[in-house]
Structures are given as structure tokens and as C-alpha cells.
PDB file of C-alpha atoms in Angstrom:
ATOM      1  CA  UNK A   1       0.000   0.000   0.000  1.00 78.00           C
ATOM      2  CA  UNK A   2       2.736   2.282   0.523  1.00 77.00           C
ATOM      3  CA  UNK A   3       4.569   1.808  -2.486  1.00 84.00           C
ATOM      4  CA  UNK A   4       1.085   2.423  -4.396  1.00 84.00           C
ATOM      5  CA  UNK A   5       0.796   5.641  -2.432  1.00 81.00           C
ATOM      6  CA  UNK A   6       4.201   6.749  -2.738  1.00 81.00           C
ATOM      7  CA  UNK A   7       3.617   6.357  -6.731  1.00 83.00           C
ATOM      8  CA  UNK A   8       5.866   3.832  -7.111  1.00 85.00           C
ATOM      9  CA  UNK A   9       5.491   2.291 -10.500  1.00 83.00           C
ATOM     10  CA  UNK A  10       6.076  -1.238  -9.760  1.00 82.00           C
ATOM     11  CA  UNK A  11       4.690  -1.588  -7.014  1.00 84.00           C
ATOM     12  CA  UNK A  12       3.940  -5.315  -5.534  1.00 86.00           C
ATOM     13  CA  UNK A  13       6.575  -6.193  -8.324  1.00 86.00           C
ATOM     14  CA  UNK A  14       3.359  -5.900 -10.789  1.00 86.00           C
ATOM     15  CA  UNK A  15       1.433  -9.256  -9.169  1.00 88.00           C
ATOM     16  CA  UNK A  16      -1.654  -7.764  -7.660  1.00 88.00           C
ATOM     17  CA  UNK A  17      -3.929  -4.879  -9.061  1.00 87.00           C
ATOM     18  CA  UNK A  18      -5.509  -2.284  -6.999  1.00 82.00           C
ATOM     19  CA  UNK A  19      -8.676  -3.813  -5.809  1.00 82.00           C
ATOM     20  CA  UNK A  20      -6.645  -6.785  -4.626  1.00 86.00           C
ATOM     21  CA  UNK A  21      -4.359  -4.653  -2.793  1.00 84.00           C
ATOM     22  CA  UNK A  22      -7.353  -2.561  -1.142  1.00 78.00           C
ATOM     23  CA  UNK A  23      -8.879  -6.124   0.216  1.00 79.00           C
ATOM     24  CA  UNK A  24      -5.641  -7.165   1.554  1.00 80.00           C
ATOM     25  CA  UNK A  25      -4.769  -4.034   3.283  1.00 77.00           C
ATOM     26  CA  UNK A  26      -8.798  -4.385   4.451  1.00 72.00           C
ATOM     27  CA  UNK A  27      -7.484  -7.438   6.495  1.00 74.00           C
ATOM     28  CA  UNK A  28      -4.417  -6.144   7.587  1.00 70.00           C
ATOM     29  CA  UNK A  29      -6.187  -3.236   9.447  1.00 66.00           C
ATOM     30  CA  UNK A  30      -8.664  -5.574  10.327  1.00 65.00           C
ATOM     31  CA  UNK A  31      -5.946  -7.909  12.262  1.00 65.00           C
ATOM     32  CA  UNK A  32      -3.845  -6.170  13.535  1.00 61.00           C
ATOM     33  CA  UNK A  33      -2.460  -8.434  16.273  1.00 53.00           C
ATOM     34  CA  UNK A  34      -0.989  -5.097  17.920  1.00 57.00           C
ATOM     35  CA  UNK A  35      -3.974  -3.585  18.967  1.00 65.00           C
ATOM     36  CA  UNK A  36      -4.886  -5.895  22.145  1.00 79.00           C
ATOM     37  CA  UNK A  37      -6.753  -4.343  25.142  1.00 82.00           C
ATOM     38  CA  UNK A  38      -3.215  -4.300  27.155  1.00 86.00           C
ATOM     39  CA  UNK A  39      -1.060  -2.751  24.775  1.00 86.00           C
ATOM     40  CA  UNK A  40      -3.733  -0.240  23.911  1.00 90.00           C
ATOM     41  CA  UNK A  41      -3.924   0.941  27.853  1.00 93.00           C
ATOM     42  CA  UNK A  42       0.052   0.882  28.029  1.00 92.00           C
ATOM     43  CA  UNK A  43       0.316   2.885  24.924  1.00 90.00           C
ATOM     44  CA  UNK A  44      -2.935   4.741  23.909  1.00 91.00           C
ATOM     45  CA  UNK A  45      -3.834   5.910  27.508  1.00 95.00           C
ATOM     46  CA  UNK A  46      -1.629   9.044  27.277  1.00 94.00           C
ATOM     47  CA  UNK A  47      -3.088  10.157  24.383  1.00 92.00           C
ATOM     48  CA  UNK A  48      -6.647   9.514  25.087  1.00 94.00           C
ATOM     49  CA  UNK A  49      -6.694  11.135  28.634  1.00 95.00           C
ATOM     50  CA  UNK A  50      -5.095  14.701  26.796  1.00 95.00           C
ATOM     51  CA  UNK A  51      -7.789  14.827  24.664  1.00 93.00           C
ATOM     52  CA  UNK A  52     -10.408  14.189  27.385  1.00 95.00           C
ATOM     53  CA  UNK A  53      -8.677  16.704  29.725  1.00 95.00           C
ATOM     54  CA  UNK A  54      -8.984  19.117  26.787  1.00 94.00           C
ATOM     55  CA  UNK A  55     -12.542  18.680  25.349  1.00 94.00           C
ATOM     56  CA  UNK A  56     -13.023  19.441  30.022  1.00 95.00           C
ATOM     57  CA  UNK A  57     -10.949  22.801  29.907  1.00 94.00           C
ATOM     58  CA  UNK A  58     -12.982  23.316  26.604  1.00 91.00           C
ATOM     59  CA  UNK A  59     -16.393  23.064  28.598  1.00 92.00           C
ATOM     60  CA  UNK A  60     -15.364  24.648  31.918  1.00 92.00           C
ATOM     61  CA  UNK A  61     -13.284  27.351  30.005  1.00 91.00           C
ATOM     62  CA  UNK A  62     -10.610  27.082  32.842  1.00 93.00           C
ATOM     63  CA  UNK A  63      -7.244  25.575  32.745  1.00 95.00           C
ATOM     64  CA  UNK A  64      -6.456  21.912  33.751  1.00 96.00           C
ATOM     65  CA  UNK A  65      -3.113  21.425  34.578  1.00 96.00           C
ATOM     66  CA  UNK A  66      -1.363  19.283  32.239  1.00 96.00           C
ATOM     67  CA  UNK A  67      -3.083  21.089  29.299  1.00 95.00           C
ATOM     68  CA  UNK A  68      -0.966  22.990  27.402  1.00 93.00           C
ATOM     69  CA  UNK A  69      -2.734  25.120  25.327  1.00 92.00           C
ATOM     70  CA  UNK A  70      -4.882  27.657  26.746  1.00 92.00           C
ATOM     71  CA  UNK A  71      -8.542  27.984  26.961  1.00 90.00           C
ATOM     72  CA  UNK A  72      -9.244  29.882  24.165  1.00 88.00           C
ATOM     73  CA  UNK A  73      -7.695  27.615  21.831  1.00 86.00           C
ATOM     74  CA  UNK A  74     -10.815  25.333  19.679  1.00 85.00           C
ATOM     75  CA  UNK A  75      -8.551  23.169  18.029  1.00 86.00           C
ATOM     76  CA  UNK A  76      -6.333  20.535  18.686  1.00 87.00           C
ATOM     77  CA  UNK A  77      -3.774  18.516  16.392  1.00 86.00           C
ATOM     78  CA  UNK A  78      -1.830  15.589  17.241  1.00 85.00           C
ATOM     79  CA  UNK A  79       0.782  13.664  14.575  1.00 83.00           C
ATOM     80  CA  UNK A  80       0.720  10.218  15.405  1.00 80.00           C
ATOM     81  CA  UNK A  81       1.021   6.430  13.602  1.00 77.00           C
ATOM     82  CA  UNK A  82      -1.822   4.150  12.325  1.00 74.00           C
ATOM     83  CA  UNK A  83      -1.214   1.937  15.834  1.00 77.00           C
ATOM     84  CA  UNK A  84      -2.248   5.195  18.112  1.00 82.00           C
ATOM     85  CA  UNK A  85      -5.145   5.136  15.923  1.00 83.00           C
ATOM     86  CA  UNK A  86      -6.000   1.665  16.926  1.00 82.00           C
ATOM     87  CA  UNK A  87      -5.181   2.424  20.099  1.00 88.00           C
ATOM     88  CA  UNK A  88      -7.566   4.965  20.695  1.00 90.00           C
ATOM     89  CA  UNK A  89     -10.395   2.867  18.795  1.00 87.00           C
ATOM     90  CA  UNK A  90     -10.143  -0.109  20.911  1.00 88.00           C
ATOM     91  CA  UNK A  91     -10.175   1.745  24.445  1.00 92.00           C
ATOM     92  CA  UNK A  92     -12.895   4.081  23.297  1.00 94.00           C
ATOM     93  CA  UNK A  93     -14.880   0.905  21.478  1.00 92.00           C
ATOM     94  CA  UNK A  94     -15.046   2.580  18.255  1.00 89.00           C
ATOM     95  CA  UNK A  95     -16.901   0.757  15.389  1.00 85.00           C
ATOM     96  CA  UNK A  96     -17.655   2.436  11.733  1.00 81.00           C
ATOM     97  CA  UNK A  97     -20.997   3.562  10.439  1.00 75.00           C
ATOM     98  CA  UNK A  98     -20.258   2.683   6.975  1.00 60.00           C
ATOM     99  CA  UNK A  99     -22.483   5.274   4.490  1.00 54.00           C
ATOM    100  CA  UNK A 100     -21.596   2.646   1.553  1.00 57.00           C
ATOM    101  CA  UNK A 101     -20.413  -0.429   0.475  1.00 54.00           C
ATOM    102  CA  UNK A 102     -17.942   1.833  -1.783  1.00 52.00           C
ATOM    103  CA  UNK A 103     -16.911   3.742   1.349  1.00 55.00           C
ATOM    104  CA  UNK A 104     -15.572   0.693   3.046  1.00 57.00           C
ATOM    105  CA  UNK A 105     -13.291  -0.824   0.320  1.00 53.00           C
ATOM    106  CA  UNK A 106     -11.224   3.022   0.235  1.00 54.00           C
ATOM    107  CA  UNK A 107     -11.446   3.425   3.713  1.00 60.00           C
ATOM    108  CA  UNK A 108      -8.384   1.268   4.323  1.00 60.00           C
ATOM    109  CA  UNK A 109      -5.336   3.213   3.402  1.00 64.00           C
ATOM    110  CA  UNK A 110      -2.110   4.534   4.390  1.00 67.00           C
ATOM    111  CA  UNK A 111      -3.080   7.495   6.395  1.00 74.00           C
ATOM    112  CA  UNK A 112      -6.079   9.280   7.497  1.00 80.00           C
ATOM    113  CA  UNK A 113      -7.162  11.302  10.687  1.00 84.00           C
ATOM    114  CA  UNK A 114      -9.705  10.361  13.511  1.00 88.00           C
ATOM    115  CA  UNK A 115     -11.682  13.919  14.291  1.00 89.00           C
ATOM    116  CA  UNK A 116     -13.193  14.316  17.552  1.00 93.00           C
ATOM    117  CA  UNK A 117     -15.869  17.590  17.462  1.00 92.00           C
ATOM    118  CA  UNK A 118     -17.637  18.385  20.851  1.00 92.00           C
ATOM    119  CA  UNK A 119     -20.874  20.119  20.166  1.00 91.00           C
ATOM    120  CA  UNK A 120     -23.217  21.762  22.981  1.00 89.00           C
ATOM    121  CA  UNK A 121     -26.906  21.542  22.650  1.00 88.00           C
ATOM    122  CA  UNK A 122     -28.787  24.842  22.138  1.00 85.00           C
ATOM    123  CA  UNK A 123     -31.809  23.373  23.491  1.00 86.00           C
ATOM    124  CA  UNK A 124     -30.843  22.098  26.898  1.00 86.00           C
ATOM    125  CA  UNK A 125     -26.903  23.401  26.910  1.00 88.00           C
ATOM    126  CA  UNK A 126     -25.798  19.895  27.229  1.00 92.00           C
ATOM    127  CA  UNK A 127     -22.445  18.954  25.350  1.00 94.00           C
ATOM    128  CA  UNK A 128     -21.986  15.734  22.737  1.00 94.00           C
ATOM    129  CA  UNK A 129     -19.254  14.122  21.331  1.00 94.00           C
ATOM    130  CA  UNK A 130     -19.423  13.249  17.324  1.00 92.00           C
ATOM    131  CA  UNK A 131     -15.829  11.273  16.201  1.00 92.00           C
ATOM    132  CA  UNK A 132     -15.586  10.625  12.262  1.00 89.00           C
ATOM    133  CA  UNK A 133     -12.644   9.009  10.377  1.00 86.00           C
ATOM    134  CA  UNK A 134     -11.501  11.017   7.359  1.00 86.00           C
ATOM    135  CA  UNK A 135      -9.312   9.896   4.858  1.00 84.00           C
ATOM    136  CA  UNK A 136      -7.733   9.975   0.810  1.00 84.00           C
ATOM    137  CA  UNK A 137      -8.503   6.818  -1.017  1.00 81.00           C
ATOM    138  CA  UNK A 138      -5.712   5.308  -2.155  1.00 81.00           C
ATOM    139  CA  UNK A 139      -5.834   6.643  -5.852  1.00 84.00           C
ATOM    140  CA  UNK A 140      -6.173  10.129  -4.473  1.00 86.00           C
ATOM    141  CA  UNK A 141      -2.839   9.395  -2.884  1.00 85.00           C
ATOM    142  CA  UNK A 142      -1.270   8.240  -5.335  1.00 85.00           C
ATOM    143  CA  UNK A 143      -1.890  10.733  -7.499  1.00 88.00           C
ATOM    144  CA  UNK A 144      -1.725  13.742  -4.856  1.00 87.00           C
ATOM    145  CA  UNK A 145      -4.826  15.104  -5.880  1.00 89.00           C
ATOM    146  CA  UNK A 146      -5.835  18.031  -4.021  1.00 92.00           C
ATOM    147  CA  UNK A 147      -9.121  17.409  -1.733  1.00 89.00           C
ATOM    148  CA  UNK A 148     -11.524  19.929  -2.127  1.00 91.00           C
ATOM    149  CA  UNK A 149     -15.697  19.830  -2.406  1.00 90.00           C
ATOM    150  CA  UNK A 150     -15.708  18.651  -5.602  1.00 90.00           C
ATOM    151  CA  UNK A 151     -13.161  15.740  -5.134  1.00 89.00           C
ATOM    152  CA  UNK A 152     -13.477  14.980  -1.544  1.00 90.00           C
ATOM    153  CA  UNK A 153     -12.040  12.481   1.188  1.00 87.00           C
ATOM    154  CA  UNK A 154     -13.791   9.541   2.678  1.00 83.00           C
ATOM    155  CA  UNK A 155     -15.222  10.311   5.900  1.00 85.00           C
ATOM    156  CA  UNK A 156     -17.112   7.327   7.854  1.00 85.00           C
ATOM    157  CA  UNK A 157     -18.844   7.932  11.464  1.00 89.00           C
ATOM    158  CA  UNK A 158     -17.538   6.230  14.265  1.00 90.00           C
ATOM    159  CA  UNK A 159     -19.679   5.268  17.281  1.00 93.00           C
ATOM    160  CA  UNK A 160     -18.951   3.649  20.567  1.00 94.00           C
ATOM    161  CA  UNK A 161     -20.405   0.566  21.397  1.00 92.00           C
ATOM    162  CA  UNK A 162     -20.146   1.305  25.389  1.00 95.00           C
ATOM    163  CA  UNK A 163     -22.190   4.782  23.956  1.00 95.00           C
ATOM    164  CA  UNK A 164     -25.324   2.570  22.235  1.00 94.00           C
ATOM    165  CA  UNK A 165     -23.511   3.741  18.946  1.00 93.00           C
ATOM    166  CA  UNK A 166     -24.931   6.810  19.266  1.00 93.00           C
ATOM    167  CA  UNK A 167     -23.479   9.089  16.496  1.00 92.00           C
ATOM    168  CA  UNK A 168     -23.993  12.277  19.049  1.00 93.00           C
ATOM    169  CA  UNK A 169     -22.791  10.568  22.259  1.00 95.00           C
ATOM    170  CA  UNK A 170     -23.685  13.147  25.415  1.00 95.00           C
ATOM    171  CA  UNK A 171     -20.363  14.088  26.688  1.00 96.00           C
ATOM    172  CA  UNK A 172     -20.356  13.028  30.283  1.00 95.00           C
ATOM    173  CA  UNK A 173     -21.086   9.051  29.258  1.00 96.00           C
ATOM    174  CA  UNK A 174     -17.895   9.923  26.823  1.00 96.00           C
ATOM    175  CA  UNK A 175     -15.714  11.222  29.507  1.00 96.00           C
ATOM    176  CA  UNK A 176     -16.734   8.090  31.848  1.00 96.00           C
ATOM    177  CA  UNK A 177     -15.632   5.879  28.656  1.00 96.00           C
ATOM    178  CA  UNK A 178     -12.450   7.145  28.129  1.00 96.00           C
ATOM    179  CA  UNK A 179     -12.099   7.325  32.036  1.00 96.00           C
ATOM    180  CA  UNK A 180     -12.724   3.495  32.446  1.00 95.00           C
ATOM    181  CA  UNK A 181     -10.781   2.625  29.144  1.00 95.00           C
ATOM    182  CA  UNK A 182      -7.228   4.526  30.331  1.00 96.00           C
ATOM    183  CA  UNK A 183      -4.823   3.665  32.880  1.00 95.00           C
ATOM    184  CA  UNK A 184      -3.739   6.552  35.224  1.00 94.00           C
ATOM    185  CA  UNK A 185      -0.468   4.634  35.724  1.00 94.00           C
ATOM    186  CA  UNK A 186       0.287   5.562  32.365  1.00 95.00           C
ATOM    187  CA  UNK A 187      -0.039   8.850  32.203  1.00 95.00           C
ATOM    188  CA  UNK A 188       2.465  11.332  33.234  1.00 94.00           C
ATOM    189  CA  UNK A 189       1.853  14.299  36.043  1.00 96.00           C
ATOM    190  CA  UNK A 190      -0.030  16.820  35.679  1.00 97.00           C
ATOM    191  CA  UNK A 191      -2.412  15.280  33.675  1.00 97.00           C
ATOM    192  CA  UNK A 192      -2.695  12.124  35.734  1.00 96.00           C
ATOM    193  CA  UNK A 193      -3.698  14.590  39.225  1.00 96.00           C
ATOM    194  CA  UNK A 194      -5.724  16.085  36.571  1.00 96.00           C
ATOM    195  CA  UNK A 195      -7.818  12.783  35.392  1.00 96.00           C
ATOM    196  CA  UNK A 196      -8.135  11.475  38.265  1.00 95.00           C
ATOM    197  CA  UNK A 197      -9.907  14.421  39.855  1.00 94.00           C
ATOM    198  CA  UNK A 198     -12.664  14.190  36.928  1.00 92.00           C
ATOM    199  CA  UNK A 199     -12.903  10.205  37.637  1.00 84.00           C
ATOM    200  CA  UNK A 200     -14.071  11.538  41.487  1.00 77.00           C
ATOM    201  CA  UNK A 201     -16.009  14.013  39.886  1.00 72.00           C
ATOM    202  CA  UNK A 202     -18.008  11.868  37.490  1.00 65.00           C
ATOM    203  CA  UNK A 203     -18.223   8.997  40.614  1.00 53.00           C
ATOM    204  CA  UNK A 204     -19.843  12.029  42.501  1.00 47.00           C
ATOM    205  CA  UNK A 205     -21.990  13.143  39.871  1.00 53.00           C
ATOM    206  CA  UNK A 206     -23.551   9.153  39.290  1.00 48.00           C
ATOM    207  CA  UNK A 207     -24.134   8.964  42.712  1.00 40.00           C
ATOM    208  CA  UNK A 208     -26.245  12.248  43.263  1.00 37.00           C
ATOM    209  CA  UNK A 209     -28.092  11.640  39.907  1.00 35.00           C
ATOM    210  CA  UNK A 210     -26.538  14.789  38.743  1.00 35.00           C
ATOM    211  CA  UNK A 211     -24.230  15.515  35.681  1.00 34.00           C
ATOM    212  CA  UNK A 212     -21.982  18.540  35.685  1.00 33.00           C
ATOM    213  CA  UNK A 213     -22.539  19.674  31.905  1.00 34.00           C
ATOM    214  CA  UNK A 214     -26.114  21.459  33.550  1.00 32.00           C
ATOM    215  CA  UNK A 215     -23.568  24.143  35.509  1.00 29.00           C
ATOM    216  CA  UNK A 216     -21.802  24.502  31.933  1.00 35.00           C
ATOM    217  CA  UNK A 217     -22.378  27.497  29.584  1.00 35.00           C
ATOM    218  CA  UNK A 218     -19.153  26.875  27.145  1.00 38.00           C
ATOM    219  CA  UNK A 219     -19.850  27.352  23.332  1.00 36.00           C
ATOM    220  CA  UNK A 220     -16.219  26.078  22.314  1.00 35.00           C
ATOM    221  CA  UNK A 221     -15.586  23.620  19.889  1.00 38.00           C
ATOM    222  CA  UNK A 222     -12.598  21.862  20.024  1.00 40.00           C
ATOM    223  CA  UNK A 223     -11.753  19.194  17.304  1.00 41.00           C
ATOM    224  CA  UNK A 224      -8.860  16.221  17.854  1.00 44.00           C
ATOM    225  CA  UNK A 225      -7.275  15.253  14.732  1.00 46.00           C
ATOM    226  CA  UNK A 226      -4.713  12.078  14.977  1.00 48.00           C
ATOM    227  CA  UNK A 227      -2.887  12.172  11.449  1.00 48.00           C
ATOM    228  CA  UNK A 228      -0.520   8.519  11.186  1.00 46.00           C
ATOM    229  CA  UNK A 229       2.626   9.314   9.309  1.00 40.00           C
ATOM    230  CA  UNK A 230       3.328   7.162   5.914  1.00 37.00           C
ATOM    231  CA  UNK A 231       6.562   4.928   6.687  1.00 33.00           C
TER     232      UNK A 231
END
């Protein structure tokens, strides 16, 4: 796949054509043997509890320490490879809402970016979660072909099965998700202190049959991009 993208010209030494390629690379993603539930918590739980921690400073619109941007920032990028992706995916229980059958077979490429957007209701000021997978197919690679409106990416909705695959999942199930998927022992201070203040938090909240989003008046948006790099 790689070589294909790269526009390499004999690429697979000429034995396969593209739609063989795509199906192979299909079951590649779909086994990869590196994605278990332990090395996912060792390695993913970092990255997952930064973007939590931010999408809470977001809401509150007050710093949490181990955040480094400030509050006014709405937008967050991160560079990372295809196995933080799968990291993320399998603490988080992220599936795809495939729009097509087409959309699945050029979904599987080199690269591509997994967006998280946090929206906040207008009706009852609640916030939700929305994550969506975005990516070039692998001819548009290939060729380098700008991505524009007329000639756009892939983009498939992902849904949590611990969130009823709900394509709008409210924020506070997302944040007690992400807070049962991670590890604190993996994280690094401050954002550990940080995380595990919202874990008491949220275990206050359940208990009272409360949810904090109701004292929360925020109108930010902030959107998590993870980007793999092509090796």
C-alpha cells in the first residue's frame, strides 16, 4: 500500500492490481495483532486522557493542569502512527458507520485522521461528542490530488459501542468511557492529578443523579485530529 501511495510504479513487483491490494490491506487493518486491550492501555492511555482533559478545559473554560494550550484555543492537532489510531479505537470501542459499500473498500489506506468535534446543545446546553474518520482513497494518494468539495475524502462515522452507537454521544457518558478505558499509571503528572480528579467528579456526579454539563455554559468547539505518518 505504501509503495502504491508513494507512486511507485512497480509496485507489488506488478502481481496484484488495486482492488486486490485494497482487500488485503482491508485485512491487515482488520488484524492487527498489535492492537490488544493491554497494549492499547500501556500505549494509547496518554493520548486519550489529553484529549479528554482538553474537550473538560474546553467546557469549563478554565485551565487543567497538564493542558498545554490555553482555553481559548478550539482546536487541537496531534501527529501520530496508524497503531495510536487503533489504540484509541479499541479503548474508546469505536466501530464504523459505513455510508456505503464503496466507502468501506477506500477506507483502508495509508493514512487518514480520527476527528473528535464536541458540540453543545442549544436546546438544553448539554455537550456531545461526534468522532468521524476522514481519509484519501488510495488513488487520491497516489496521485496527490488536491481534496476539495468537488473531489473529496472519505469520511465514515464512528460510534462507541459502550455509547449505544450513538453518532452524538452526550459528553459526560464519553468522559466516563475514556475514564474506564485509560490507565492513570500511564499517564504522566499533571495530567494524571488532573484525570483522576474528573474520575471523582463523574463517581460524585452518578451517585447524586446529577451531571456537571447542567452548571456549563461553554460554546467552544474543540476538534482532535490524529494524522498517522506514511513509513
Amino acid at each position: 500500500m505504501l509503495q502504491y501511495a508513494s507512486n511507485l510504479e512497480d509496485w507489488a513487483f506488478g502481481d496484484m492490481d488495486i482492488a486486490e491490494l485494497d482487500a488485503i490491506f482491508a485485512l491487515h487493518v482488520q488484524n492487527n495483532v498489535f492492537n490488544t486491550q493491554l497494549n492499547s492501555i500501556a500505549y494509547g492511555s496518554q493520548s486519550i486522557g489529553y484529549i479528554l482533559a482538553s474537550m473538560e478545559q474546553s467546557t469549563l473554560g478554565e485551565p487543567v493542569p497538564g493542558i498545554v494550550q490555553g482555553t481559548d484555543k478550539n482546536v487541537l492537532v496531534f501527529n501520530a502512527h496508524d497503531y495510536n489510531l487503533g489504540y484509541v479505537m479499541e479503548l474508546l470501542g469505536l466501530e464504523y458507520i459505513f455510508a456505503s459499500k464503496a466507502q468501506r473498500e477506500v477506507l483502508f489506506t495509508a493514512t487518514g485522521q480520527i476527528r473528535f468535534d464536541l458540540y453543545e446543545s442549544e436546546m438544553d446546553g448539554k455537550h456531545y461528542v461526534r468522532t468521524t474518520y476522514t481519509v484519501a482513497s488510495p488513488t487520491q494518494m497516489r496521485n496527490n490530488a488536491p481534496l476539495s468539495v468537488e473531489t473529496p475524502p472519505q469520511i465514515a462515522i464512528l460510534a462507541s459501542q459502550h455509547c449505544g452507537m450513538q453518532v452524538f454521544c452526550p459528553y459526560e457518558e464519553f468522559k466516563e468511557i475514556a475514564l474506564n478505558g485509560i490507565s492513570v499509571d500511564c499517564i504522566q503528572e499533571p495530567l494524571r492529578s488532573s484525570l483522576q480528579g474528573m474520575r471523582k467528579v463523574t463517581t460524585t456526579d452518578d451517585a447524586a443523579s446529577s451531571s456537571s454539563a447542567t452548571l456549563i455554559s461553554s460554546a467552544s468547539v474543540i476538534l482532535v485530529l490524529l494524522v498517522p505518518y506514511l513509513w
